[in-house]
Amino acid sequence: MAPPPPPLAASTPLLHGEFGSYPARGPRFALTLTSQALHIQRLRPKPEARPRGGLVPLAEVSGCCTLRSRSPSDSAAYFCIYTYPRGRRGARRRATRTFRADGAATYEENRAEAQRWATALTCLLRGLPLPGDGEITPDLLPRPPRLLLLVNPFGGRGLAWQWCKNHVLPMISEAGLSFNLIQTERQNHARELVQGLSLSEWDGIVTVSGDGLLHEVLNGLLDRPDWEEAVKMPVGILPCGSGNALAGAVNQHGGFEPALGLDLLLNCSLLLCRGGGHPLDLLSVTLASGSRCFSFLSVAWGFVSDVDIQSERFRALGSARFTLGTVLGLATLHTYRGRLSYLPATVEPASPTPAHSLPRAKSELTLTPDPAPPMAHSPLHRSVSDLPLPLPQPALASPGSPEPLPILSLNGGGPELAGDWGGAGDAPLSPDPLLSSPPGSPKAALHSPVSEGAPVIPPSSGLPLPTPDARVGASTCGPPDHLLPPLGTPLPPDWVTLEGDFVLMLAISPSHLGADLVAAPHARFDDGLVHLCWVRSGISRAALLRLFLAMERGSHFSLGCPQLGYAAARAFRLEPLTPRGVLTVDGEQVEYGPLQAQMHPGIARGRTQTPALPAAPALYGRQPGAAHGLQPVCQGAALFFHNSWLWGSQDLFRIVLTEAVGG
């Protein structure tokens, strides 16, 4: 077996050629493709000394396709790329660039050239190697990954479905991915679905909602008899909820600037369109009743969980509910007596910058540290596949000639004109089926479509809230907790114990507490650590506010706050000694009482980007070559967190509490 070709430098040209434009009477361009960008230089009618828009970073490209003219006399083929550049105000906008391959006399030769460019670009986007001999054909592309999209239509004040239909589905189609979409109808619906899935039919599960839906999916996979294989299924989330902590973390690791709202969703959708692999740590949480659930985000007690749960009544306000909840929480600041014990990490986490120096507990110690039968396939209801849902797209039309708008057919193809061409001007373009459907790619099965209208939201501000005990379902399967003694029994001597009055205690896995709140700036998705942060009693309201405002930059540990503590651990036990309080796991309320948790490093798998592009965590699941012969699945499924009470509302927050800080 020949060794893989050595990695190319970012500036090494992979392809170079001359193309026309669409319409045909437009300028001509010289295109150069490197591992990180597409360089565009205008040749005629007048070369540009400083080309505007002449550099298209691949990080802004969702996909590409080849097109052909509907005019039988046009021998040219067309190469179209879909991009999402930032505008002057920083917001992303969709743009298409269409180039005309017309250097040969016959359509077949021009089509081969257009497909060569489209194949090379697709390979770079998905992290697939290009052959060293220069033979680039569509046969290099694997079959389109098959994704199961789960959408909570009530997420984000009811905007989740609209954002999914208007932004996510077109981008997935542009990337050539196949999908089926299901709207969830009730709590634990997603958990029930994944428990009965035939996993070999899918290459990934993506939730389009808040963290609760992803929490259901992960716990449903871990509650299967074949959990060891099921948990390797790539899973991820696109942020369409009130708070978006893990989306912020993935966005940062993907090389993008901090973003909120729709911009954050577009960034994460771009990452979804790529492939790779990365481990993901999961936290096993044992509750007072003995039931167990798995967390991919956090366990919270005190101020954090109080704001999260008490702001549920303001859910209709969207992300502003956390701002209002924080104001009320500061006005009625509580302290809670409790006992926190933890098993210190064997290896210290990566040291942050000096501005992020971390206070350590003085007593912190250092330690040396058969497959089940397949599940039956459950029917998919309220679902829509990638075939029957047409979405409007900007037209490819010649200037001055009114033509009907094209429609994007969600099957991995390109823009297709809706209506008949009258013969005036340039002929409209239609997808080239040879690249739109690679050889051997199965067509998506057609299921009963979802109504295209917006879902009707009940008079309440969201789905009916269950009782606290029903918020997080118990898992009976999953890995054993070998580091934890039974809850209620003495701990080993190498554990550290802290007892006293606390304002908050937070055990967090990723770096972000919100889309713009960096609680653990040095944390990684696969560091095998749970990051414990606590604030003891005695802190003033103004100092607590300053902590969270500094958390926007991840610099809160540099404030020198004596009440703020931190430790990196492999396991911990929390024993509330105050009779009343609120505990949350991944933002979902659980039974109040003692709990303990252990980190399971790399139990799930993550999808990350090829080194040719900025590194980005992605869909969590199988590595290439895993069971069922699955190919690399889409990149960057953005995960998302519920406890972002300052998310998107810092200015309002500062205005309301200016006097408190001054005091």
XYZ file of C-alpha atoms in Angstrom, residues 147-474:
328
model
C -28.058 12.554 8.672
C -31.051 12.372 10.975
C -32.115 15.908 11.942
C -34.237 16.294 15.079
C -35.907 19.696 15.392
C -37.695 21.032 18.445
C -40.197 23.413 16.787
C -40.640 25.340 20.045
C -36.943 26.135 20.495
C -35.750 29.727 20.358
C -39.212 31.246 20.909
C -40.515 29.099 18.065
C -37.825 30.248 15.599
C -36.013 26.907 15.445
C -38.146 25.531 12.610
C -37.957 28.740 10.569
C -34.191 28.979 10.998
C -33.838 25.324 10.116
C -35.936 25.652 6.971
C -34.462 28.966 5.808
C -30.784 28.480 6.667
C -29.791 24.990 7.825
C -31.492 22.875 5.147
C -30.232 24.947 2.183
C -26.667 24.815 3.514
C -26.836 21.066 4.084
C -28.109 20.655 0.538
C -25.313 22.833 -0.832
C -22.824 20.559 0.919
C -24.309 17.507 -0.817
C -25.461 15.845 2.415
C -28.532 13.629 2.587
C -30.933 13.938 5.506
C -34.243 13.081 7.081
C -35.860 15.566 9.426
C -38.216 14.883 12.320
C -40.034 17.436 14.452
C -40.185 16.280 18.049
C -43.662 16.369 19.566
C -43.149 15.881 23.297
C -40.532 15.559 25.992
C -38.329 12.454 25.713
C -39.546 11.921 22.128
C -35.957 12.142 20.843
C -34.810 9.679 23.513
C -37.445 7.166 22.441
C -36.515 7.583 18.771
C -32.800 6.930 19.189
C -33.424 3.972 21.488
C -35.200 2.244 18.608
C -33.026 3.390 15.696
C -31.258 0.944 13.423
C -27.912 2.717 13.669
C -26.529 1.218 10.473
C -29.052 3.325 8.499
C -27.537 6.626 9.689
C -24.197 8.386 9.612
C -25.031 11.039 12.212
C -27.731 12.573 14.406
C -28.017 16.369 14.605
C -30.377 18.207 16.942
C -31.627 21.660 15.961
C -32.731 23.097 19.281
C -31.442 23.582 22.803
C -29.263 21.363 24.956
C -32.250 19.413 26.293
C -32.773 17.654 22.973
C -29.120 16.633 22.695
C -29.229 15.476 26.325
C -32.142 13.204 25.371
C -30.274 11.827 22.359
C -27.061 11.003 24.224
C -28.882 9.405 27.145
C -31.067 7.465 24.734
C -27.983 6.056 22.997
C -26.382 5.141 26.321
C -29.580 3.448 27.498
C -29.489 0.898 24.667
C -28.261 -2.671 25.231
C -25.627 -2.014 22.538
C -24.581 1.275 24.143
C -20.855 0.696 23.544
C -21.412 0.869 19.792
C -24.393 3.247 19.917
C -22.504 5.999 21.758
C -20.053 6.145 18.838
C -22.825 7.370 16.573
C -21.880 10.919 15.490
C -24.168 13.363 17.268
C -24.210 17.129 17.402
C -26.359 20.206 17.715
C -27.065 23.383 15.791
C -27.900 26.243 18.189
C -31.516 27.373 18.026
C -32.288 27.897 21.720
C -31.976 30.517 24.434
C -28.355 29.857 25.388
C -25.551 28.372 23.323
C -22.503 27.517 25.417
C -21.112 24.572 23.504
C -21.947 26.314 20.248
C -19.720 29.141 21.445
C -16.952 26.671 22.286
C -17.148 24.946 18.909
C -17.324 28.307 17.160
C -14.130 29.406 18.922
C -12.264 26.182 18.191
C -13.435 26.409 14.587
C -11.429 29.595 14.148
C -14.395 31.969 13.951
C -14.843 35.222 15.820
C -17.346 35.154 18.723
C -20.890 35.227 17.375
C -24.467 35.207 18.639
C -27.883 34.321 17.286
C -28.181 33.650 13.570
C -24.486 34.327 12.907
C -23.572 31.625 15.413
C -25.974 29.219 13.719
C -24.459 29.947 10.285
C -20.919 29.445 11.616
C -21.868 26.123 13.154
C -23.737 25.061 10.030
C -20.595 25.739 7.992
C -18.663 23.474 10.346
C -21.376 20.832 9.996
C -20.640 20.588 6.284
C -17.138 19.191 6.856
C -15.697 15.968 8.345
C -13.121 14.571 10.777
C -12.904 12.864 14.157
C -12.314 13.853 17.791
C -13.001 12.281 21.206
C -15.737 13.669 23.452
C -15.797 13.245 27.226
C -19.055 12.434 29.021
C -19.820 12.852 32.727
C -21.751 10.067 34.465
C -23.945 11.590 37.214
C -25.450 9.433 39.999
C -28.367 11.088 41.814
C -29.589 10.658 45.387
C -32.153 8.030 44.373
C -29.449 5.924 42.733
C -30.553 6.729 39.183
C -27.887 7.766 36.695
C -27.727 10.096 33.707
C -24.959 11.347 31.432
C -23.903 14.955 30.972
C -21.961 16.559 28.150
C -22.082 20.061 29.652
C -22.371 20.797 33.347
C -23.693 20.111 36.820
C -24.732 23.278 38.675
C -25.858 24.197 42.186
C -26.616 27.582 43.691
C -26.717 30.830 41.768
C -26.224 29.225 38.337
C -29.011 26.661 38.674
C -31.315 29.132 40.455
C -31.144 31.571 37.543
C -31.494 28.795 34.975
C -34.643 27.242 36.434
C -36.324 30.349 37.846
C -36.024 32.086 34.465
C -38.092 29.334 32.820
C -41.202 31.444 33.412
C -39.676 34.129 31.169
C -38.947 31.705 28.306
C -41.025 33.828 25.912
C -38.301 36.501 26.188
C -35.743 34.243 24.535
C -32.143 34.855 25.598
C -33.200 37.935 27.590
C -34.774 35.573 30.148
C -31.293 34.908 31.558
C -30.602 38.629 31.924
C -33.833 39.170 33.826
C -33.227 36.043 35.892
C -29.726 37.247 36.792
C -31.008 40.631 37.914
C -33.562 38.954 40.163
C -30.960 36.475 41.420
C -28.537 39.244 42.395
C -31.323 41.115 44.151
C -32.084 38.051 46.301
C -28.610 36.510 46.507
C -28.624 33.267 48.515
C -25.880 31.177 50.069
C -25.992 27.406 50.480
C -24.117 25.242 52.935
C -22.613 22.109 51.448
C -19.698 19.750 51.082
C -17.711 19.383 47.857
C -15.279 16.475 47.496
C -13.235 15.681 44.403
C -10.554 13.360 43.081
C -7.796 15.640 41.733
C -6.643 15.206 38.172
C -3.545 13.094 37.590
C -2.295 15.487 34.906
C -2.709 19.201 35.242
C -4.735 20.883 32.488
C -2.995 22.974 29.859
C -1.820 26.158 31.521
C -3.748 29.240 30.473
C -2.090 32.546 29.751
C -0.832 34.561 32.742
C -4.011 36.627 32.608
C -5.949 33.416 33.243
C -3.972 32.230 36.286
C -6.055 29.816 38.307
C -6.273 29.786 42.121
C -5.765 26.285 43.492
C -7.186 24.686 46.610
C -4.341 24.436 49.155
C -5.188 20.817 49.931
C -5.265 19.689 46.290
C -3.448 16.384 45.843
C -2.027 14.579 42.802
C -2.865 10.951 41.961
C -1.230 8.446 39.651
C -3.889 7.668 37.870
C -20.285 -8.984 24.559
C -22.313 -7.132 21.681
C -26.069 -7.011 22.078
C -28.453 -7.908 19.219
C -29.396 -4.978 16.967
C -32.354 -2.842 17.942
C -35.556 -2.931 15.912
C -36.072 0.051 13.616
C -38.870 2.330 14.761
C -40.976 4.190 12.174
C -40.065 7.827 11.559
C -43.095 10.069 11.815
C -43.565 13.797 11.238
C -40.492 13.605 9.046
C -39.367 15.117 5.778
C -36.569 13.849 3.574
C -34.231 15.857 1.395
C -36.343 15.314 -1.721
C -39.712 17.095 -1.479
C -38.958 20.467 0.122
C -38.144 23.253 -2.381
C -36.537 26.378 -0.949
C -36.131 29.691 -2.804
C -32.628 30.749 -3.793
C -31.181 33.858 -5.504
C -31.492 33.685 -9.254
C -28.710 33.028 -11.738
C -29.859 35.452 -14.395
C -28.379 37.738 -16.985
C -28.652 41.469 -16.280
C -31.711 43.126 -17.745
C -33.534 39.912 -18.606
C -36.299 39.081 -16.131
C -36.279 35.378 -15.371
C -38.133 33.379 -12.739
C -36.364 32.588 -9.483
C -34.596 29.256 -9.231
C -35.507 26.616 -6.684
C -32.984 24.629 -4.669
C -33.918 20.972 -4.839
C -32.679 19.470 -1.581
C -30.928 16.441 -3.018
C -27.384 17.700 -3.158
C -27.912 19.376 -6.531
C -27.404 22.941 -7.550
C -29.830 25.712 -8.444
C -32.511 24.770 -10.918
C -34.743 27.235 -12.732
C -38.451 27.111 -11.960
C -40.314 27.759 -15.171
C -39.700 27.563 -18.901
C -36.839 29.319 -20.622
C -38.108 31.507 -23.404
C -34.827 31.571 -25.322
C -33.890 35.190 -24.523
C -30.520 35.956 -22.975
C -28.304 33.283 -21.469
C -29.886 29.898 -20.988
C -30.647 28.977 -17.391
C -28.514 26.347 -15.706
C -29.534 23.009 -14.248
C -27.641 20.566 -12.005
C -25.228 18.087 -13.501
C -26.516 14.771 -12.116
C -23.144 13.045 -12.398
C -21.639 15.109 -9.580
C -24.852 15.721 -7.692
C -25.238 11.980 -7.094
C -21.882 10.182 -6.823
C -21.780 6.602 -8.045
C -23.315 4.179 -5.603
C -25.043 6.830 -3.514
C -28.468 5.679 -2.325
C -31.439 7.918 -2.715
C -33.135 9.064 0.453
C -36.320 7.270 1.311
C -39.336 9.486 1.083
C -41.311 9.850 4.295
C -44.496 11.721 5.003
C -43.608 15.413 4.864
C -43.922 17.869 7.703
C -46.254 20.775 7.206
C -44.270 23.656 5.773
C -46.157 26.164 7.867
C -44.724 27.427 11.107
C -45.617 25.196 14.054
C -48.363 26.486 16.314
C -46.966 27.365 19.727
C -49.294 26.776 22.649
C -50.519 29.774 24.651
C -47.835 29.122 27.267
C -44.312 30.302 26.602
C -43.070 26.842 25.623
C -43.630 23.160 26.075
C -45.339 22.189 29.353
C -42.746 21.803 32.065
C -42.624 18.375 33.689
C -42.089 17.728 37.347
C -38.458 18.016 38.485
C -38.066 14.272 38.865
C -39.077 13.750 35.249
C -36.737 16.321 33.753
C -33.802 13.947 33.306
C -34.413 10.281 32.608
C -32.359 7.632 34.367
